Amino acid sequence: MKITRKLRNSRGVALLIVLLVTTLLVAFIFEFAYGTRVSVNAAMNYRDSQRAYYLARSAVGYVWWNLENMPDSIPHNEWHVIPIISAGDTEVRVRWEDEGGKINVSTVGSNDTDLLGWLSQLFFDLGIDQEVLNVMKDPEHQKFEMLSELHLIMSDEDYAKTEKYFTMHSNLDNQVNVDTAPYEVLRSLLGFRGKDEGLAEDIVNERANGPITAARLAELELGDMTTYLQTADSKADINEKKVSKVHSFVTIGEYTKQIEAIIEWGRGQFTIKYWRAM
């Protein structure tokens, strides 16, 4: 009886050991599998992050090359999908804006009467308090370096209204490209110069017929506005360097990457003046 009881006890202990080892082994396997999945997902996320960043970065160069060699291939200020790269779970979109079509406010603190009059009319049209302009032209703001600095002296609402009409990097002073300037910029300019603001809509509509020339402006009774409106035939040099803001947006699966860059380009090369990755 004692021997039989000992055998039973031994078998019970062995069974407990087997169950314990099995439990530990199963737990280890699940832990290993979970850790592996986490590592694989982290590696895939890092891979997609890097791919998205470098695709977004390359897209800036893609826009520059097209502006330089095939300027009509990417419409101004419209999102364009790059077909060669976009496939499967990957999509690359780009958009560019001509900084020459915006008001250069980098020297607003210098009390330039033309610039201040233009801005005053724009603020009036947009419903922004003129006191904001008084703060902008304060001597402490002789020269802004970045557009975001304006946000320090503007409310969120006012900054959102004006951001798309201002630049710090245009090569034009008190002048905008008539072919790319937003309607609001044209309207405020005409209002400031005592012209019929309704002609701004005529200019925008005329763009559909091709680049606007000085002769066409004269037909619109705006021949004296070439001081402020750069036309296709008034550009000093066909190789003159231009400044553009480029937006690239990349989606890979559920991962996205954005880059906003301002580039000065022309004569077969470009220089980055501003760069932000998001």
Short mmCIF file of C-alpha atoms in Angstrom, two decimals:
data_model
loop_
_atom_site.label_atom_id
_atom_site.label_comp_id
_atom_site.label_asym_id
_atom_site.label_seq_id
_atom_site.Cartn_x
_atom_site.Cartn_y
_atom_site.Cartn_z
CA MET A 1 0.00 0.00 0.00
CA LYS A 2 2.78 2.39 0.88
CA ILE A 3 4.62 1.65 -2.37
CA THR A 4 1.47 2.19 -4.41
CA ARG A 5 0.77 5.47 -2.62
CA LYS A 6 4.34 6.68 -3.27
CA LEU A 7 4.00 5.83 -6.95
CA ARG A 8 0.78 7.80 -7.14
CA ASN A 9 2.40 10.79 -5.40
CA SER A 10 5.36 10.63 -7.78
CA ARG A 11 3.06 10.52 -10.78
CA GLY A 12 1.12 13.52 -9.41
CA VAL A 13 4.31 15.53 -8.92
CA ALA A 14 5.49 14.59 -12.42
CA LEU A 15 2.14 15.66 -13.88
CA LEU A 16 2.34 19.00 -12.08
CA ILE A 17 5.88 19.53 -13.39
CA VAL A 18 4.78 18.68 -16.92
CA LEU A 19 1.81 21.07 -16.68
CA LEU A 20 4.02 23.81 -15.25
CA VAL A 21 6.65 23.39 -17.95
CA THR A 22 3.96 23.31 -20.64
CA THR A 23 2.36 26.48 -19.25
CA LEU A 24 5.71 28.26 -19.14
CA LEU A 25 6.52 27.10 -22.66
CA VAL A 26 3.16 28.30 -24.02
CA ALA A 27 3.59 31.64 -22.24
CA PHE A 28 7.08 31.97 -23.66
CA ILE A 29 5.85 31.17 -27.18
CA PHE A 30 3.05 33.74 -26.95
CA GLU A 31 5.42 36.34 -25.52
CA PHE A 32 7.93 35.65 -28.26
CA ALA A 33 5.24 35.84 -30.95
CA TYR A 34 3.91 39.11 -29.53
CA GLY A 35 7.38 40.63 -29.32
CA THR A 36 8.11 39.53 -32.87
CA ARG A 37 4.91 41.11 -34.16
CA VAL A 38 5.69 44.35 -32.34
CA SER A 39 9.22 44.39 -33.77
CA VAL A 40 7.99 43.61 -37.28
CA ASN A 41 5.33 46.34 -37.08
CA ALA A 42 7.88 48.83 -35.76
CA ALA A 43 10.27 47.93 -38.57
CA MET A 44 7.50 48.27 -41.16
CA ASN A 45 6.44 51.63 -39.73
CA TYR A 46 10.03 52.85 -39.82
CA ARG A 47 10.40 51.56 -43.38
CA ASP A 48 7.20 53.32 -44.49
CA SER A 49 8.23 56.48 -42.64
CA GLN A 50 11.58 56.58 -44.42
CA ARG A 51 10.03 55.74 -47.78
CA ALA A 52 7.41 58.45 -47.35
CA TYR A 53 9.99 61.06 -46.33
CA TYR A 54 12.33 60.40 -49.23
CA LEU A 55 9.47 60.20 -51.72
CA ALA A 56 8.15 63.54 -50.46
CA ARG A 57 11.65 64.97 -50.67
CA SER A 58 12.12 63.65 -54.21
CA ALA A 59 8.76 65.11 -55.21
CA VAL A 60 10.14 68.61 -54.58
CA GLY A 61 12.85 67.94 -57.16
CA TYR A 62 10.22 66.51 -59.50
CA VAL A 63 8.25 69.76 -59.36
CA TRP A 64 11.37 71.83 -59.98
CA TRP A 65 12.35 69.75 -63.02
CA ASN A 66 8.89 70.09 -64.51
CA LEU A 67 8.75 73.84 -63.87
CA GLU A 68 12.13 74.19 -65.53
CA ASN A 69 11.52 71.93 -68.52
CA MET A 70 7.75 71.42 -68.91
CA PRO A 71 6.10 74.35 -67.10
CA ASP A 72 2.60 73.47 -68.28
CA SER A 73 2.72 69.86 -67.04
CA ILE A 74 1.70 70.75 -63.47
CA PRO A 75 -1.13 73.32 -63.22
CA HIS A 76 -0.52 76.22 -60.86
CA ASN A 77 -1.91 75.79 -57.33
CA GLU A 78 -3.63 72.47 -58.08
CA TRP A 79 -2.87 69.06 -56.57
CA HIS A 80 -1.27 66.72 -59.08
CA VAL A 81 -0.68 62.98 -58.60
CA ILE A 82 2.69 61.72 -59.83
CA PRO A 83 1.62 58.67 -61.87
CA ILE A 84 4.98 56.91 -62.15
CA ILE A 85 5.39 56.53 -58.39
CA SER A 86 1.77 56.30 -57.25
CA ALA A 87 0.68 52.65 -57.29
CA GLY A 88 -0.76 50.13 -54.85
CA ASP A 89 -0.79 51.61 -51.36
CA THR A 90 1.49 54.50 -52.37
CA GLU A 91 0.32 57.91 -53.60
CA VAL A 92 2.47 60.99 -54.16
CA ARG A 93 0.75 64.34 -54.71
CA VAL A 94 2.35 67.72 -55.37
CA ARG A 95 1.21 71.31 -55.64
CA TRP A 96 3.13 74.50 -56.33
CA GLU A 97 2.47 78.19 -55.81
CA ASP A 98 4.24 81.08 -57.49
CA GLU A 99 5.61 83.33 -54.76
CA GLY A 100 5.75 86.07 -57.39
CA GLY A 101 1.97 86.15 -57.35
CA LYS A 102 1.89 87.15 -53.68
CA ILE A 103 2.55 90.42 -51.89
CA ASN A 104 6.12 90.63 -50.60
CA VAL A 105 5.80 91.86 -47.01
CA SER A 106 9.40 91.26 -45.95
CA THR A 107 10.05 95.01 -45.81
CA VAL A 108 6.71 96.21 -44.47
CA GLY A 109 8.52 97.91 -41.59
CA SER A 110 10.34 100.25 -43.99
CA ASN A 111 7.17 102.38 -44.36
CA ASP A 112 6.95 101.92 -48.13
CA THR A 113 3.85 103.99 -48.96
CA ASP A 114 2.85 101.84 -51.95
CA LEU A 115 3.14 98.63 -49.98
CA LEU A 116 1.29 100.03 -46.98
CA GLY A 117 -1.51 101.40 -49.15
CA TRP A 118 -1.86 98.05 -50.88
CA LEU A 119 -1.95 96.17 -47.57
CA SER A 120 -4.43 98.65 -46.12
CA GLN A 121 -6.82 97.98 -48.99
CA LEU A 122 -6.36 94.21 -48.67
CA PHE A 123 -7.07 94.32 -44.93
CA PHE A 124 -10.17 96.41 -45.59
CA ASP A 125 -11.41 93.92 -48.19
CA LEU A 126 -10.79 91.00 -45.82
CA GLY A 127 -12.36 92.68 -42.80
CA ILE A 128 -9.15 92.93 -40.78
CA ASP A 129 -8.63 95.77 -38.30
CA GLN A 130 -6.19 98.39 -39.62
CA GLU A 131 -4.50 98.37 -36.22
CA VAL A 132 -2.89 95.07 -37.26
CA LEU A 133 -1.14 96.90 -40.10
CA ASN A 134 0.02 99.58 -37.68
CA VAL A 135 1.69 96.88 -35.60
CA MET A 136 3.23 95.29 -38.72
CA LYS A 137 4.86 98.54 -39.82
CA ASP A 138 6.34 99.24 -36.39
CA PRO A 139 10.10 99.98 -36.66
CA GLU A 140 10.79 96.86 -34.60
CA HIS A 141 9.60 94.87 -37.61
CA GLN A 142 11.94 96.41 -40.15
CA LYS A 143 12.47 93.04 -41.78
CA PHE A 144 10.58 89.81 -41.21
CA GLU A 145 12.54 86.63 -41.86
CA MET A 146 9.71 84.10 -41.88
CA LEU A 147 6.04 84.40 -42.73
CA SER A 148 5.09 82.64 -39.49
CA GLU A 149 6.46 85.66 -37.59
CA LEU A 150 3.31 87.51 -38.64
CA HIS A 151 1.35 85.06 -36.52
CA LEU A 152 2.97 86.61 -33.46
CA ILE A 153 1.19 89.91 -34.11
CA MET A 154 -2.01 88.55 -35.68
CA SER A 155 -4.90 86.54 -34.35
CA ASP A 156 -5.37 83.01 -35.66
CA GLU A 157 -8.33 84.18 -37.74
CA ASP A 158 -6.50 87.13 -39.33
CA TYR A 159 -3.41 85.06 -40.06
CA ALA A 160 -5.50 82.36 -41.74
CA LYS A 161 -7.13 85.04 -43.92
CA THR A 162 -3.86 86.57 -45.12
CA GLU A 163 -1.25 83.81 -45.08
CA LYS A 164 -1.94 82.64 -48.65
CA TYR A 165 -1.55 86.17 -50.05
CA PHE A 166 1.81 87.02 -48.42
CA THR A 167 5.38 85.97 -49.04
CA MET A 168 8.84 86.77 -47.69
CA HIS A 169 10.71 85.36 -50.66
CA SER A 170 9.43 86.94 -53.87
CA ASN A 171 12.01 88.48 -56.20
CA LEU A 172 9.41 91.17 -57.00
CA ASP A 173 8.94 94.27 -54.83
CA ASN A 174 5.54 96.00 -54.93
CA GLN A 175 4.74 93.94 -58.00
CA VAL A 176 3.00 90.61 -58.61
CA ASN A 177 2.84 88.19 -61.51
CA VAL A 178 -0.48 88.96 -63.20
CA ASP A 179 -0.79 85.34 -64.38
CA THR A 180 -0.59 83.77 -60.90
CA ALA A 181 -1.74 86.42 -58.41
CA PRO A 182 -4.87 85.41 -56.44
CA TYR A 183 -8.08 87.32 -57.13
CA GLU A 184 -7.98 89.01 -53.70
CA VAL A 185 -4.45 90.33 -54.34
CA LEU A 186 -5.47 91.76 -57.71
CA ARG A 187 -8.67 93.26 -56.32
CA SER A 188 -6.88 95.02 -53.46
CA LEU A 189 -4.21 96.34 -55.83
CA LEU A 190 -6.79 97.80 -58.20
CA GLY A 191 -8.74 99.29 -55.30
CA PHE A 192 -5.59 100.85 -53.86
CA ARG A 193 -4.78 102.43 -57.24
CA GLY A 194 -8.31 103.76 -57.67
CA LYS A 195 -9.26 101.29 -60.39
CA ASP A 196 -12.47 99.34 -60.84
CA GLU A 197 -12.03 96.30 -58.57
CA GLY A 198 -14.33 94.35 -60.86
CA LEU A 199 -11.51 94.22 -63.40
CA ALA A 200 -9.75 91.71 -61.14
CA GLU A 201 -12.30 89.11 -62.19
CA ASP A 202 -11.71 90.02 -65.85
CA ILE A 203 -7.98 89.40 -65.39
CA VAL A 204 -8.59 86.01 -63.77
CA ASN A 205 -10.95 84.99 -66.59
CA GLU A 206 -8.50 86.21 -69.23
CA ARG A 207 -5.84 83.79 -67.98
CA ALA A 208 -7.75 80.94 -69.62
CA ASN A 209 -6.66 82.39 -72.98
CA GLY A 210 -2.96 82.23 -72.14
CA PRO A 211 -0.36 84.46 -70.47
CA ILE A 212 -1.48 88.07 -70.14
CA THR A 213 0.59 90.63 -72.03
CA ALA A 214 0.97 94.37 -71.54
CA ALA A 215 -1.15 94.90 -74.65
CA ARG A 216 -3.97 92.86 -73.15
CA LEU A 217 -3.79 94.91 -69.95
CA ALA A 218 -4.09 98.04 -72.08
CA GLU A 219 -7.24 96.61 -73.68
CA LEU A 220 -8.63 96.19 -70.17
CA GLU A 221 -7.77 99.87 -69.54
CA LEU A 222 -5.00 98.83 -67.16
CA GLY A 223 -2.03 99.77 -69.31
CA ASP A 224 -0.66 102.01 -66.55
CA MET A 225 -0.60 99.11 -64.07
CA THR A 226 2.48 97.37 -65.46
CA THR A 227 4.48 98.99 -62.66
CA TYR A 228 2.58 96.71 -60.28
CA LEU A 229 1.63 93.83 -62.58
CA GLN A 230 4.38 91.76 -64.15
CA THR A 231 3.19 90.51 -67.54
CA ALA A 232 4.52 87.69 -69.70
CA ASP A 233 6.29 90.14 -72.01
CA SER A 234 7.59 92.48 -69.32
CA LYS A 235 9.93 90.00 -67.68
CA ALA A 236 13.46 91.29 -68.00
CA ASP A 237 15.10 87.96 -68.77
CA ILE A 238 13.68 84.61 -69.80
CA ASN A 239 16.30 83.03 -67.53
CA GLU A 240 15.31 85.20 -64.58
CA LYS A 241 15.19 83.16 -61.40
CA LYS A 242 11.77 82.52 -59.94
CA VAL A 243 10.60 81.56 -56.46
CA SER A 244 7.95 78.90 -55.85
CA LYS A 245 6.42 77.19 -52.84
CA VAL A 246 6.18 73.43 -53.31
CA HIS A 247 3.90 71.12 -51.32
CA SER A 248 4.38 67.36 -51.48
CA PHE A 249 2.06 64.88 -49.76
CA VAL A 250 2.87 61.17 -49.63
CA THR A 251 0.60 58.37 -48.44
CA ILE A 252 1.94 54.85 -47.91
CA GLY A 253 -0.74 52.62 -46.44
CA GLU A 254 -1.91 54.45 -43.35
CA TYR A 255 1.27 56.51 -43.08
CA THR A 256 1.54 60.07 -44.43
CA LYS A 257 4.38 62.55 -44.85
CA GLN A 258 4.27 66.18 -45.96
CA ILE A 259 6.97 68.59 -47.04
CA GLU A 260 6.60 72.30 -47.65
CA ALA A 261 9.52 73.97 -49.38
CA ILE A 262 10.26 77.32 -50.97
CA ILE A 263 12.73 77.07 -53.82
CA GLU A 264 14.44 79.63 -56.01
CA TRP A 265 14.93 78.11 -59.44
CA GLY A 266 16.11 78.88 -62.94
CA ARG A 267 19.05 78.30 -65.26
CA GLY A 268 18.99 74.57 -64.62
CA GLN A 269 19.33 74.62 -60.84
CA PHE A 270 17.40 75.39 -57.68
CA THR A 271 18.16 76.58 -54.16
CA ILE A 272 16.10 75.77 -51.09
CA LYS A 273 15.14 78.91 -49.18
CA TYR A 274 12.76 77.27 -46.70
CA TRP A 275 12.06 73.65 -45.77
CA ARG A 276 9.59 72.05 -43.38
CA ALA A 277 8.76 68.34 -43.03
CA MET A 278 5.57 67.29 -41.26
#
